[in-house]
Amino acid sequence: EAGVTQSPTHLIKTRGQQATLRCSPISGHTSVYWYQQALGLGLQFLLWYDEGEERNRGNFPPRFSGRQFPNYSSELNVNALELEDSALYLCASSFVNLNIQYFGAGTRLSVL
Amino acid sequence: SQQGEEDPQALSIQEGENATMNCSYKTSINNLQWYRQNSGRGLVHLILIRSNEREKHSGRLRVTLDTSKKSSSLLITASRAADTASYFCATGQNRDDKIIFGKGTRLHILP
């Protein structure tokens, strides 16, 4: 069974540009979570999607947005990139909320 | 504010020794989970302990939960070099709320 897959692995952008990160959950999982992990720091919760709806959102500006598709895959969009957006972005999926989360390998976003 | 806080922030021990790290949280929880992250990669789930459980084992891992003190501990016995990683606790209050991760404990096993 395939695990959580994220693409791309690395992404290099310049300030002001937009970034799109993608995540495919484990088959059968309806919940998808996005986290930001700046270098050497913990995970900051970004977004939680379930059954195509945004269920919860972390303390991030509106330029961080996303969506979940009918096949439960998800996309994270970051508009008007700033230098401090450089981080590892992790996606996780679970069968139901509060259950075990399975993580992808992450997308490392570098903003120059 | 952060729900889970791990302690210590960093820990270095000799291979073969036991490693203990702690997690404190602020509000009531449904369950508490521990995850491991190897350098710059995705997290791997280790153990989930429910609020009505006090102790749980998995191989060399032992997790305790004290809801009266709002704290949990993760014990890794007979540590190995492969245990070098960051360890995070994560807490969830209810099914409609997000899971919150702590800042993690960086564990380094010395040969």
mmCIF file of C-alpha atoms in Angstrom:
data_model
loop_
_atom_site.group_PDB
_atom_site.id
_atom_site.type_symbol
_atom_site.label_atom_id
_atom_site.label_comp_id
_atom_site.label_asym_id
_atom_site.label_seq_id
_atom_site.Cartn_x
_atom_site.Cartn_y
_atom_site.Cartn_z
ATOM 1 C CA GLU A 1 0.000 0.000 0.000
ATOM 2 C CA ALA A 2 1.375 3.382 -0.986
ATOM 3 C CA GLY A 3 2.071 5.859 1.786
ATOM 4 C CA VAL A 4 1.436 9.584 1.775
ATOM 5 C CA THR A 5 3.149 11.155 -1.211
ATOM 6 C CA GLN A 6 4.109 14.785 -1.582
ATOM 7 C CA SER A 7 5.340 16.699 -4.582
ATOM 8 C CA PRO A 8 7.587 18.312 -5.412
ATOM 9 C CA THR A 9 10.388 17.271 -3.068
ATOM 10 C CA HIS A 10 12.074 20.632 -3.369
ATOM 11 C CA LEU A 11 10.755 23.956 -4.574
ATOM 12 C CA ILE A 12 12.715 27.145 -5.084
ATOM 13 C CA LYS A 13 10.853 30.407 -5.522
ATOM 14 C CA THR A 14 11.556 34.100 -5.247
ATOM 15 C CA ARG A 15 9.819 36.626 -3.046
ATOM 16 C CA GLY A 16 6.361 37.560 -4.261
ATOM 17 C CA GLN A 17 5.838 34.411 -6.302
ATOM 18 C CA GLN A 18 3.240 31.721 -5.637
ATOM 19 C CA ALA A 19 3.944 28.136 -4.596
ATOM 20 C CA THR A 20 1.713 25.090 -5.011
ATOM 21 C CA LEU A 21 2.392 21.949 -3.006
ATOM 22 C CA ARG A 22 0.557 18.675 -3.527
ATOM 23 C CA CYS A 23 -0.298 15.733 -1.311
ATOM 24 C CA SER A 24 -1.866 12.336 -1.943
ATOM 25 C CA PRO A 25 -3.156 10.610 1.176
ATOM 26 C CA ILE A 26 -3.154 6.917 1.947
ATOM 27 C CA SER A 27 -6.010 5.149 0.205
ATOM 28 C CA GLY A 28 -9.100 5.237 2.399
ATOM 29 C CA HIS A 29 -7.987 8.238 4.444
ATOM 30 C CA THR A 30 -10.324 11.196 4.210
ATOM 31 C CA SER A 31 -8.495 13.639 6.488
ATOM 32 C CA VAL A 32 -5.472 15.560 5.240
ATOM 33 C CA TYR A 33 -3.348 17.864 7.384
ATOM 34 C CA TRP A 34 -0.712 20.412 6.454
ATOM 35 C CA TYR A 35 2.097 21.530 8.747
ATOM 36 C CA GLN A 36 4.941 24.011 8.434
ATOM 37 C CA GLN A 37 8.267 23.195 10.036
ATOM 38 C CA ALA A 38 10.848 25.948 9.940
ATOM 39 C CA LEU A 39 14.479 24.854 10.315
ATOM 40 C CA GLY A 40 15.112 23.335 13.733
ATOM 41 C CA LEU A 41 11.628 24.094 15.011
ATOM 42 C CA GLY A 42 8.489 22.138 15.800
ATOM 43 C CA LEU A 43 5.474 21.589 13.608
ATOM 44 C CA GLN A 44 3.081 24.461 13.169
ATOM 45 C CA PHE A 45 -0.428 23.382 12.217
ATOM 46 C CA LEU A 46 -1.597 24.987 8.972
ATOM 47 C CA LEU A 47 -4.780 23.365 7.690
ATOM 48 C CA TRP A 48 -6.995 20.320 8.125
ATOM 49 C CA TYR A 49 -9.292 19.051 5.381
ATOM 50 C CA ASP A 50 -11.843 16.294 5.655
ATOM 51 C CA GLU A 51 -14.346 15.119 3.074
ATOM 52 C CA GLY A 52 -13.489 18.088 0.873
ATOM 53 C CA GLU A 53 -14.120 20.700 3.548
ATOM 54 C CA GLU A 54 -11.721 22.861 5.545
ATOM 55 C CA ARG A 55 -12.246 21.745 9.173
ATOM 56 C CA ASN A 56 -9.693 23.804 11.004
ATOM 57 C CA ARG A 57 -7.032 26.373 10.314
ATOM 58 C CA GLY A 58 -3.906 27.401 12.167
ATOM 59 C CA ASN A 59 -2.708 30.899 12.905
ATOM 60 C CA PHE A 60 -1.442 31.723 9.423
ATOM 61 C CA PRO A 61 -2.299 34.637 7.113
ATOM 62 C CA PRO A 62 -4.904 34.189 4.341
ATOM 63 C CA ARG A 63 -2.197 33.918 1.684
ATOM 64 C CA PHE A 64 -1.858 30.328 2.910
ATOM 65 C CA SER A 65 -4.768 28.438 1.419
ATOM 66 C CA GLY A 66 -5.605 25.057 0.067
ATOM 67 C CA ARG A 67 -8.232 22.645 -1.016
ATOM 68 C CA GLN A 68 -9.105 18.980 -1.011
ATOM 69 C CA PHE A 69 -10.236 17.251 -4.152
ATOM 70 C CA PRO A 70 -12.954 14.567 -4.518
ATOM 71 C CA ASN A 71 -10.252 11.868 -4.498
ATOM 72 C CA TYR A 72 -9.077 13.309 -1.117
ATOM 73 C CA SER A 73 -5.763 14.553 -2.487
ATOM 74 C CA SER A 74 -4.922 18.061 -1.409
ATOM 75 C CA GLU A 75 -3.138 21.160 -2.543
ATOM 76 C CA LEU A 76 -1.511 23.893 -0.456
ATOM 77 C CA ASN A 77 -1.076 27.283 -2.067
ATOM 78 C CA VAL A 78 1.115 30.007 -0.692
ATOM 79 C CA ASN A 79 0.720 33.387 -2.367
ATOM 80 C CA ALA A 80 2.995 36.432 -2.224
ATOM 81 C CA LEU A 81 5.887 34.378 -0.864
ATOM 82 C CA GLU A 82 8.034 35.882 1.848
ATOM 83 C CA LEU A 83 11.533 34.856 2.923
ATOM 84 C CA GLU A 84 10.211 33.479 6.221
ATOM 85 C CA ASP A 85 7.993 31.027 4.330
ATOM 86 C CA SER A 86 11.112 28.962 3.700
ATOM 87 C CA ALA A 87 10.457 25.715 5.542
ATOM 88 C CA LEU A 88 9.665 22.028 5.276
ATOM 89 C CA TYR A 89 5.971 21.569 4.556
ATOM 90 C CA LEU A 90 4.600 18.276 5.768
ATOM 91 C CA CYS A 91 1.372 16.633 4.780
ATOM 92 C CA ALA A 92 -0.271 13.895 6.807
ATOM 93 C CA SER A 93 -3.397 11.810 6.425
ATOM 94 C CA SER A 94 -5.578 9.828 8.777
ATOM 95 C CA PHE A 95 -8.743 7.779 8.673
ATOM 96 C CA VAL A 96 -10.493 9.987 11.209
ATOM 97 C CA ASN A 97 -9.352 12.955 13.236
ATOM 98 C CA LEU A 98 -7.426 12.260 16.467
ATOM 99 C CA ASN A 99 -6.294 8.967 14.987
ATOM 100 C CA ILE A 100 -2.743 8.122 13.957
ATOM 101 C CA GLN A 101 -1.404 10.487 11.321
ATOM 102 C CA TYR A 102 0.761 9.163 8.512
ATOM 103 C CA PHE A 103 3.224 11.661 7.137
ATOM 104 C CA GLY A 104 4.726 12.246 3.758
ATOM 105 C CA ALA A 105 8.417 13.039 3.305
ATOM 106 C CA GLY A 106 7.655 16.723 2.896
ATOM 107 C CA THR A 107 8.300 19.509 0.419
ATOM 108 C CA ARG A 108 11.203 21.778 1.201
ATOM 109 C CA LEU A 109 10.328 25.274 0.048
ATOM 110 C CA SER A 110 13.117 27.804 -0.316
ATOM 111 C CA VAL A 111 12.216 31.428 -0.920
ATOM 112 C CA LEU A 112 15.071 33.551 -2.257
ATOM 113 C CA SER B 1 -0.457 28.612 22.670
ATOM 114 C CA GLN B 2 1.317 25.293 22.160
ATOM 115 C CA GLN B 3 -0.592 22.422 23.758
ATOM 116 C CA GLY B 4 2.290 20.007 24.204
ATOM 117 C CA GLU B 5 5.738 20.952 25.429
ATOM 118 C CA GLU B 6 8.550 18.417 25.481
ATOM 119 C CA ASP B 7 11.319 18.391 28.004
ATOM 120 C CA PRO B 8 14.279 18.377 27.689
ATOM 121 C CA GLN B 9 14.813 20.210 24.407
ATOM 122 C CA ALA B 10 17.908 18.114 23.738
ATOM 123 C CA LEU B 11 19.333 14.941 25.245
ATOM 124 C CA SER B 12 22.604 13.112 24.626
ATOM 125 C CA ILE B 13 23.189 9.666 26.105
ATOM 126 C CA GLN B 14 25.502 6.726 25.578
ATOM 127 C CA GLU B 15 24.353 3.819 23.458
ATOM 128 C CA GLY B 16 22.742 1.181 25.653
ATOM 129 C CA GLU B 17 21.443 3.661 28.219
ATOM 130 C CA ASN B 18 17.772 4.490 28.694
ATOM 131 C CA ALA B 19 16.356 7.769 27.400
ATOM 132 C CA THR B 20 13.431 9.514 29.021
ATOM 133 C CA MET B 21 11.631 12.527 27.613
ATOM 134 C CA ASN B 22 8.581 14.278 28.957
ATOM 135 C CA CYS B 23 5.592 16.093 27.553
ATOM 136 C CA SER B 24 3.330 18.504 29.400
ATOM 137 C CA TYR B 25 0.055 19.858 28.117
ATOM 138 C CA LYS B 26 -2.471 22.416 29.250
ATOM 139 C CA THR B 27 -6.029 21.219 28.674
ATOM 140 C CA SER B 28 -7.951 17.958 28.845
ATOM 141 C CA ILE B 29 -7.192 15.539 26.052
ATOM 142 C CA ASN B 30 -8.778 12.658 24.191
ATOM 143 C CA ASN B 31 -5.444 11.001 23.487
ATOM 144 C CA LEU B 32 -1.729 11.688 23.324
ATOM 145 C CA GLN B 33 0.606 10.446 20.645
ATOM 146 C CA TRP B 34 4.372 10.242 20.286
ATOM 147 C CA TYR B 35 6.116 10.589 16.930
ATOM 148 C CA ARG B 36 9.718 10.338 15.782
ATOM 149 C CA GLN B 37 11.356 12.445 13.081
ATOM 150 C CA ASN B 38 14.675 11.586 11.553
ATOM 151 C CA SER B 39 16.603 14.582 10.286
ATOM 152 C CA GLY B 40 14.517 16.676 7.910
ATOM 153 C CA ARG B 41 12.065 13.918 7.040
ATOM 154 C CA GLY B 42 8.443 13.056 7.731
ATOM 155 C CA LEU B 43 7.250 11.971 11.147
ATOM 156 C CA VAL B 44 6.666 8.357 12.077
ATOM 157 C CA HIS B 45 4.023 7.380 14.611
ATOM 158 C CA LEU B 46 5.306 5.518 17.678
ATOM 159 C CA ILE B 47 2.511 5.130 20.229
ATOM 160 C CA LEU B 48 -0.992 6.422 20.934
ATOM 161 C CA ILE B 49 -2.244 6.422 24.521
ATOM 162 C CA ARG B 50 -5.841 7.261 25.348
ATOM 163 C CA SER B 51 -6.886 9.490 28.218
ATOM 164 C CA ASN B 52 -8.229 6.503 30.199
ATOM 165 C CA GLU B 53 -4.942 4.581 29.900
ATOM 166 C CA ARG B 54 -1.984 5.017 32.234
ATOM 167 C CA GLU B 55 0.761 3.057 30.549
ATOM 168 C CA LYS B 56 1.485 1.491 27.205
ATOM 169 C CA HIS B 57 4.373 -0.537 25.811
ATOM 170 C CA SER B 58 5.664 -1.158 22.316
ATOM 171 C CA GLY B 59 8.942 -3.022 21.980
ATOM 172 C CA ARG B 60 11.603 -0.896 23.692
ATOM 173 C CA LEU B 61 9.175 1.989 24.136
ATOM 174 C CA ARG B 62 7.184 2.681 27.269
ATOM 175 C CA VAL B 63 4.751 5.567 27.506
ATOM 176 C CA THR B 64 3.017 6.744 30.654
ATOM 177 C CA LEU B 65 0.202 9.237 30.976
ATOM 178 C CA ASP B 66 -0.759 11.157 34.111
ATOM 179 C CA THR B 67 -3.886 13.150 33.362
ATOM 180 C CA SER B 68 -3.938 14.667 36.858
ATOM 181 C CA LYS B 69 -0.549 16.268 36.167
ATOM 182 C CA LYS B 70 -1.274 16.742 32.468
ATOM 183 C CA SER B 71 1.965 15.040 31.536
ATOM 184 C CA SER B 72 3.337 12.062 29.657
ATOM 185 C CA SER B 73 6.722 10.425 29.433
ATOM 186 C CA LEU B 74 8.384 8.370 26.730
ATOM 187 C CA LEU B 75 11.047 5.901 27.818
ATOM 188 C CA ILE B 76 13.332 4.265 25.273
ATOM 189 C CA THR B 77 15.237 1.385 26.819
ATOM 190 C CA ALA B 78 18.623 0.080 25.672
ATOM 191 C CA SER B 79 19.101 2.951 23.225
ATOM 192 C CA ARG B 80 20.695 2.401 19.833
ATOM 193 C CA ALA B 81 22.379 4.720 17.350
ATOM 194 C CA ALA B 82 19.283 4.424 15.146
ATOM 195 C CA ASP B 83 17.217 6.056 17.904
ATOM 196 C CA THR B 84 18.955 9.369 17.187
ATOM 197 C CA ALA B 85 16.064 11.594 16.092
ATOM 198 C CA SER B 86 13.642 14.241 17.288
ATOM 199 C CA TYR B 87 10.665 13.066 19.304
ATOM 200 C CA PHE B 88 7.365 14.923 19.413
ATOM 201 C CA CYS B 89 4.265 14.535 21.488
ATOM 202 C CA ALA B 90 0.909 15.434 19.978
ATOM 203 C CA THR B 91 -2.353 16.000 21.773
ATOM 204 C CA GLY B 92 -5.943 16.094 20.622
ATOM 205 C CA GLN B 93 -8.885 17.348 22.642
ATOM 206 C CA ASN B 94 -11.871 16.310 20.582
ATOM 207 C CA ARG B 95 -12.759 15.093 17.123
ATOM 208 C CA ASP B 96 -13.479 18.578 15.847
ATOM 209 C CA ASP B 97 -10.228 20.098 16.970
ATOM 210 C CA LYS B 98 -6.739 20.037 15.507
ATOM 211 C CA ILE B 99 -3.926 17.912 16.874
ATOM 212 C CA ILE B 100 -1.177 20.046 18.357
ATOM 213 C CA PHE B 101 2.464 19.017 18.240
ATOM 214 C CA GLY B 102 5.062 20.105 20.759
ATOM 215 C CA LYS B 103 8.455 21.533 19.816
ATOM 216 C CA GLY B 104 10.181 18.197 20.253
ATOM 217 C CA THR B 105 13.139 16.666 22.068
ATOM 218 C CA ARG B 106 16.302 16.133 20.037
ATOM 219 C CA LEU B 107 17.828 12.828 21.125
ATOM 220 C CA HIS B 108 21.417 12.013 20.240
ATOM 221 C CA ILE B 109 22.800 8.561 20.984
ATOM 222 C CA LEU B 110 26.569 8.569 21.427
ATOM 223 C CA PRO B 111 28.524 5.492 20.251
#
